[in-house]
Amino acid sequence: MALVSEFLGQLSLNIGNSEPKYPTVVPAGDFDPDRDAARIETAIKTKGVDEQTIIDVLTKRTYSQRRDVAFAYERRAKKDMITALKGALSGSLESVILGLMKSTAQYDASEIRGSIKGLGTDEETLIEILCSRSNTELFEIKQVYKELFKKELEKDVAGDTSGNFAKLLLALVQTKRTEPTAVVDYEKIDDDARKLYDAGVKIKGTDVTTWISIMSERSVPHLQKVFQRYKSYSPYDMQESIMKEVKGDLQRSFLVLVQSFENKQLYFANRLHEAMKSKGAKEKVVTRIIVSRCEVDLKKICSEYKAQYGQSLQKTILEHTKGDYQKVLLSLCGPEA
């Protein structure tokens, strides 16, 4: 059982998560893990592997249900289901299916670990995950990271990044963001908006520390109002100010933060669009967003995508992917709304 428990861990409850959920993958009714395990065992044993059955079963079950299927499979086949899936599948389909065998937090933690392990750092992945996840999600990622890799996420991030970029990521990882309240503090909104302006556009150079503390410690609804108010001080909006004031990974990080605060699902829709329209579709990005958000907000990402691009995400997937990879992505996205 070691492998299953290592990968699947304990199902953690999302207590106090203030963000509403819009999943495309919801618990299957009439769920029978033993029946599912038998179907998967047969699919793996079939000559040439029956990928369609594997897709049908695992994309239409939540993580906790997949976990039950894995335990039922192990009881039945006397071997580990994840190892069996690894042996039976390959390529992009394998990446998606193995990703689905981790909880959302485990998947995010594994992606972060992959981006900083070995030679060089995959800053793009690091920025996408750390700058777009809620405080609750980041808190859970930190715990899971320590369980899986026996390392502190803060230490790993600090060891792999530098300068203000490192300071911003570490401030986010420290999860000091205040929870939203029903009280709207207009004085503080005005004060923060003025501080952001005074620390950037108003002066020569940028007081990055002030930007970091405001953007890593204030609640999201508060910051949304701060960015609105900011426009009454600055001739540029917050995103334009970031473009003017800072460069490189720091610029990209602040932009992802602000885009996520303003409309997180639109941020992911734009990321998916860029990844699929780029030459040689960036499969890693597409896989990561769809796997990590299917039980969180993929339904809303789909509707933002259609509103923004006049075409459904499903149709774009049909145009830019093929084979079993296309089938698994479409199954996770669900039918067009």
CSV table of N, CA and C in Angstrom, one decimal, residues 24-25 59 66 89-104 106-108 110-111 122 124-125 128-129 133 268-269 271-278 280-298 301 313 317 320-333:
chain,number,residue,atom,x,y,z
A,24,THR,N,-15.8,21.1,-13.0
A,24,THR,CA,-16.4,20.3,-14.1
A,24,THR,C,-16.4,18.9,-13.7
A,25,VAL,N,-15.6,18.5,-12.8
A,25,VAL,CA,-15.5,17.1,-12.3
A,25,VAL,C,-16.2,17.1,-10.9
A,59,THR,N,-11.8,10.3,-15.4
A,59,THR,CA,-12.2,11.7,-15.6
A,59,THR,C,-13.6,12.0,-15.1
A,66,ARG,N,-11.4,8.5,-7.0
A,66,ARG,CA,-10.3,7.8,-7.7
A,66,ARG,C,-9.5,7.1,-6.7
A,89,LEU,N,0.2,3.3,-19.9
A,89,LEU,CA,0.0,4.5,-20.7
A,89,LEU,C,1.3,5.2,-21.0
A,90,SER,N,1.3,6.1,-21.9
A,90,SER,CA,2.5,6.9,-22.3
A,90,SER,C,2.1,8.3,-22.7
A,91,GLY,N,3.1,9.1,-22.8
A,91,GLY,CA,2.9,10.5,-23.4
A,91,GLY,C,2.0,11.4,-22.6
A,92,SER,N,1.3,12.2,-23.3
A,92,SER,CA,0.4,13.2,-22.7
A,92,SER,C,-0.7,12.6,-22.0
A,93,LEU,N,-1.3,11.5,-22.5
A,93,LEU,CA,-2.4,10.9,-21.7
A,93,LEU,C,-1.9,10.4,-20.4
A,94,GLU,N,-0.7,9.8,-20.3
A,94,GLU,CA,-0.1,9.3,-19.1
A,94,GLU,C,0.0,10.5,-18.1
A,95,SER,N,0.5,11.6,-18.6
A,95,SER,CA,0.7,12.8,-17.7
A,95,SER,C,-0.6,13.3,-17.1
A,96,VAL,N,-1.7,13.3,-17.9
A,96,VAL,CA,-3.0,13.7,-17.4
A,96,VAL,C,-3.5,12.7,-16.3
A,97,ILE,N,-3.5,11.4,-16.7
A,97,ILE,CA,-4.1,10.4,-15.8
A,97,ILE,C,-3.3,10.3,-14.5
A,98,LEU,N,-2.0,10.4,-14.5
A,98,LEU,CA,-1.2,10.3,-13.3
A,98,LEU,C,-1.4,11.6,-12.5
A,99,GLY,N,-1.6,12.7,-13.2
A,99,GLY,CA,-2.0,13.9,-12.5
A,99,GLY,C,-3.3,13.8,-11.7
A,100,LEU,N,-4.3,13.2,-12.3
A,100,LEU,CA,-5.6,13.0,-11.7
A,100,LEU,C,-5.5,12.1,-10.5
A,101,MET,N,-4.4,11.3,-10.4
A,101,MET,CA,-4.3,10.4,-9.2
A,101,MET,C,-3.7,11.1,-8.0
A,102,LYS,N,-3.5,12.4,-8.1
A,102,LYS,CA,-3.1,13.2,-7.0
A,102,LYS,C,-4.2,14.2,-6.6
A,103,SER,N,-4.2,14.6,-5.4
A,103,SER,CA,-5.2,15.7,-5.0
A,103,SER,C,-4.7,17.0,-5.7
A,104,THR,N,-5.6,18.0,-5.7
A,104,THR,CA,-5.2,19.3,-6.3
A,104,THR,C,-3.9,19.8,-5.7
A,106,GLN,N,-1.6,18.2,-4.0
A,106,GLN,CA,-0.4,17.3,-4.3
A,106,GLN,C,0.1,17.6,-5.7
A,107,TYR,N,-0.9,17.8,-6.6
A,107,TYR,CA,-0.5,18.0,-8.0
A,107,TYR,C,0.3,19.3,-8.1
A,108,ASP,N,-0.3,20.4,-7.5
A,108,ASP,CA,0.4,21.7,-7.5
A,108,ASP,C,1.8,21.6,-6.8
A,110,SER,N,3.7,19.0,-6.6
A,110,SER,CA,4.6,18.2,-7.5
A,110,SER,C,5.1,19.0,-8.7
A,111,GLU,N,4.2,19.9,-9.2
A,111,GLU,CA,4.5,20.8,-10.3
A,111,GLU,C,5.6,21.8,-9.9
A,122,ASP,N,12.2,26.5,-13.8
A,122,ASP,CA,11.1,26.8,-14.7
A,122,ASP,C,10.3,27.8,-14.0
A,124,GLU,N,8.3,30.0,-15.2
A,124,GLU,CA,6.9,30.2,-15.7
A,124,GLU,C,5.9,29.4,-14.8
A,125,THR,N,6.3,28.1,-14.6
A,125,THR,CA,5.4,27.3,-13.8
A,125,THR,C,5.3,27.8,-12.3
A,128,GLU,N,3.1,30.9,-12.3
A,128,GLU,CA,1.7,30.5,-12.5
A,128,GLU,C,1.0,30.0,-11.2
A,129,ILE,N,1.7,29.1,-10.6
A,129,ILE,CA,1.1,28.4,-9.4
A,129,ILE,C,1.1,29.3,-8.2
A,133,ARG,N,-2.7,31.1,-6.8
A,133,ARG,CA,-3.5,30.2,-5.9
A,133,ARG,C,-3.9,31.1,-4.7
A,268,PHE,N,-6.7,32.2,-16.3
A,268,PHE,CA,-6.5,30.8,-16.8
A,268,PHE,C,-6.9,30.6,-18.2
A,269,ALA,N,-8.1,31.3,-18.6
A,269,ALA,CA,-8.6,31.1,-20.0
A,269,ALA,C,-7.5,31.7,-20.9
A,271,ARG,N,-4.3,32.0,-20.4
A,271,ARG,CA,-3.1,31.1,-20.4
A,271,ARG,C,-3.4,29.9,-21.4
A,272,LEU,N,-4.6,29.4,-21.3
A,272,LEU,CA,-4.9,28.2,-22.1
A,272,LEU,C,-4.9,28.6,-23.6
A,273,HIS,N,-5.4,29.8,-23.9
A,273,HIS,CA,-5.5,30.3,-25.3
A,273,HIS,C,-4.1,30.5,-25.8
A,274,GLU,N,-3.2,31.1,-25.1
A,274,GLU,CA,-1.8,31.3,-25.5
A,274,GLU,C,-1.1,30.0,-25.7
A,275,ALA,N,-1.3,29.1,-24.8
A,275,ALA,CA,-0.6,27.8,-24.9
A,275,ALA,C,-1.1,27.0,-26.1
A,276,MET,N,-2.4,27.0,-26.4
A,276,MET,CA,-2.8,26.2,-27.5
A,276,MET,C,-2.6,26.9,-28.9
A,277,LYS,N,-2.6,28.2,-28.9
A,277,LYS,CA,-2.4,28.9,-30.2
A,277,LYS,C,-0.9,29.0,-30.5
A,278,SER,N,0.0,28.8,-29.5
A,278,SER,CA,1.4,28.9,-29.8
A,278,SER,C,1.9,27.7,-30.7
A,280,GLY,N,3.4,24.5,-31.8
A,280,GLY,CA,3.6,23.3,-31.0
A,280,GLY,C,3.0,23.5,-29.7
A,281,ALA,N,1.7,23.4,-29.6
A,281,ALA,CA,0.9,23.7,-28.4
A,281,ALA,C,1.7,23.3,-27.1
A,282,LYS,N,1.7,24.3,-26.2
A,282,LYS,CA,2.5,24.0,-25.0
A,282,LYS,C,1.6,23.1,-24.1
A,283,GLU,N,1.8,21.8,-24.4
A,283,GLU,CA,1.0,20.8,-23.7
A,283,GLU,C,1.1,20.8,-22.2
A,284,LYS,N,2.3,21.1,-21.7
A,284,LYS,CA,2.5,21.1,-20.2
A,284,LYS,C,1.6,22.1,-19.6
A,285,VAL,N,1.5,23.3,-20.2
A,285,VAL,CA,0.6,24.3,-19.6
A,285,VAL,C,-0.8,23.9,-19.7
A,286,VAL,N,-1.3,23.4,-20.8
A,286,VAL,CA,-2.7,23.0,-21.0
A,286,VAL,C,-3.0,21.9,-20.0
A,287,THR,N,-2.1,20.9,-19.9
A,287,THR,CA,-2.4,19.8,-18.9
A,287,THR,C,-2.4,20.3,-17.5
A,288,ARG,N,-1.5,21.2,-17.1
A,288,ARG,CA,-1.4,21.6,-15.8
A,288,ARG,C,-2.7,22.4,-15.4
A,289,ILE,N,-3.2,23.3,-16.2
A,289,ILE,CA,-4.3,24.1,-15.9
A,289,ILE,C,-5.6,23.2,-15.8
A,290,ILE,N,-5.8,22.3,-16.8
A,290,ILE,CA,-7.0,21.5,-16.8
A,290,ILE,C,-7.0,20.5,-15.7
A,291,VAL,N,-5.9,19.9,-15.4
A,291,VAL,CA,-5.8,18.9,-14.3
A,291,VAL,C,-6.0,19.6,-12.9
A,292,SER,N,-5.3,20.7,-12.8
A,292,SER,CA,-5.3,21.4,-11.4
A,292,SER,C,-6.6,22.1,-11.2
A,293,ARG,N,-7.3,22.5,-12.2
A,293,ARG,CA,-8.5,23.3,-11.9
A,293,ARG,C,-9.9,22.6,-12.2
A,294,CYS,N,-9.8,21.3,-12.6
A,294,CYS,CA,-11.1,20.6,-13.0
A,294,CYS,C,-12.0,20.4,-11.7
A,295,GLU,N,-11.4,20.3,-10.5
A,295,GLU,CA,-12.3,20.2,-9.4
A,295,GLU,C,-12.4,21.5,-8.6
A,296,VAL,N,-11.9,22.6,-9.2
A,296,VAL,CA,-11.9,23.9,-8.6
A,296,VAL,C,-12.8,24.9,-9.3
A,297,ASP,N,-12.4,25.3,-10.5
A,297,ASP,CA,-13.1,26.3,-11.2
A,297,ASP,C,-13.1,26.2,-12.7
A,298,LEU,N,-12.9,25.0,-13.3
A,298,LEU,CA,-12.7,24.8,-14.7
A,298,LEU,C,-14.0,25.2,-15.5
A,301,ILE,N,-13.8,28.8,-16.0
A,301,ILE,CA,-12.7,29.1,-16.9
A,301,ILE,C,-13.3,28.9,-18.3
A,313,LEU,N,-13.8,26.6,-25.3
A,313,LEU,CA,-12.5,26.0,-25.0
A,313,LEU,C,-12.5,24.6,-25.6
A,317,ILE,N,-9.7,23.0,-28.1
A,317,ILE,CA,-9.0,21.7,-27.8
A,317,ILE,C,-9.1,20.8,-29.0
A,320,HIS,N,-6.6,21.9,-31.7
A,320,HIS,CA,-5.2,22.0,-31.5
A,320,HIS,C,-4.6,20.8,-30.8
A,321,THR,N,-5.4,19.8,-30.5
A,321,THR,CA,-4.9,18.5,-29.9
A,321,THR,C,-5.4,17.3,-30.7
A,322,LYS,N,-4.9,16.1,-30.4
A,322,LYS,CA,-5.4,15.0,-31.1
A,322,LYS,C,-5.4,13.7,-30.3
A,323,GLY,N,-6.0,12.7,-30.7
A,323,GLY,CA,-5.9,11.4,-30.1
A,323,GLY,C,-6.4,11.3,-28.7
A,324,ASP,N,-5.8,10.4,-27.9
A,324,ASP,CA,-6.3,10.2,-26.5
A,324,ASP,C,-6.1,11.4,-25.7
A,325,TYR,N,-5.1,12.2,-26.0
A,325,TYR,CA,-4.9,13.5,-25.2
A,325,TYR,C,-6.1,14.4,-25.4
A,326,GLN,N,-6.6,14.5,-26.6
A,326,GLN,CA,-7.7,15.3,-26.9
A,326,GLN,C,-9.0,14.8,-26.1
A,327,LYS,N,-9.1,13.5,-26.2
A,327,LYS,CA,-10.3,12.8,-25.5
A,327,LYS,C,-10.3,13.1,-24.0
A,328,VAL,N,-9.1,13.0,-23.4
A,328,VAL,CA,-9.1,13.1,-21.9
A,328,VAL,C,-9.3,14.6,-21.5
A,329,LEU,N,-8.8,15.5,-22.3
A,329,LEU,CA,-9.0,16.9,-22.0
A,329,LEU,C,-10.5,17.3,-22.2
A,330,LEU,N,-11.1,16.8,-23.3
A,330,LEU,CA,-12.5,17.1,-23.5
A,330,LEU,C,-13.4,16.5,-22.4
A,331,SER,N,-13.0,15.3,-22.0
A,331,SER,CA,-13.8,14.6,-20.9
A,331,SER,C,-13.7,15.4,-19.6
A,332,LEU,N,-12.5,16.0,-19.3
A,332,LEU,CA,-12.4,16.8,-18.1
A,332,LEU,C,-13.1,18.1,-18.2
A,333,CYS,N,-13.2,18.7,-19.4
A,333,CYS,CA,-13.9,20.0,-19.5
A,333,CYS,C,-15.4,19.8,-19.5
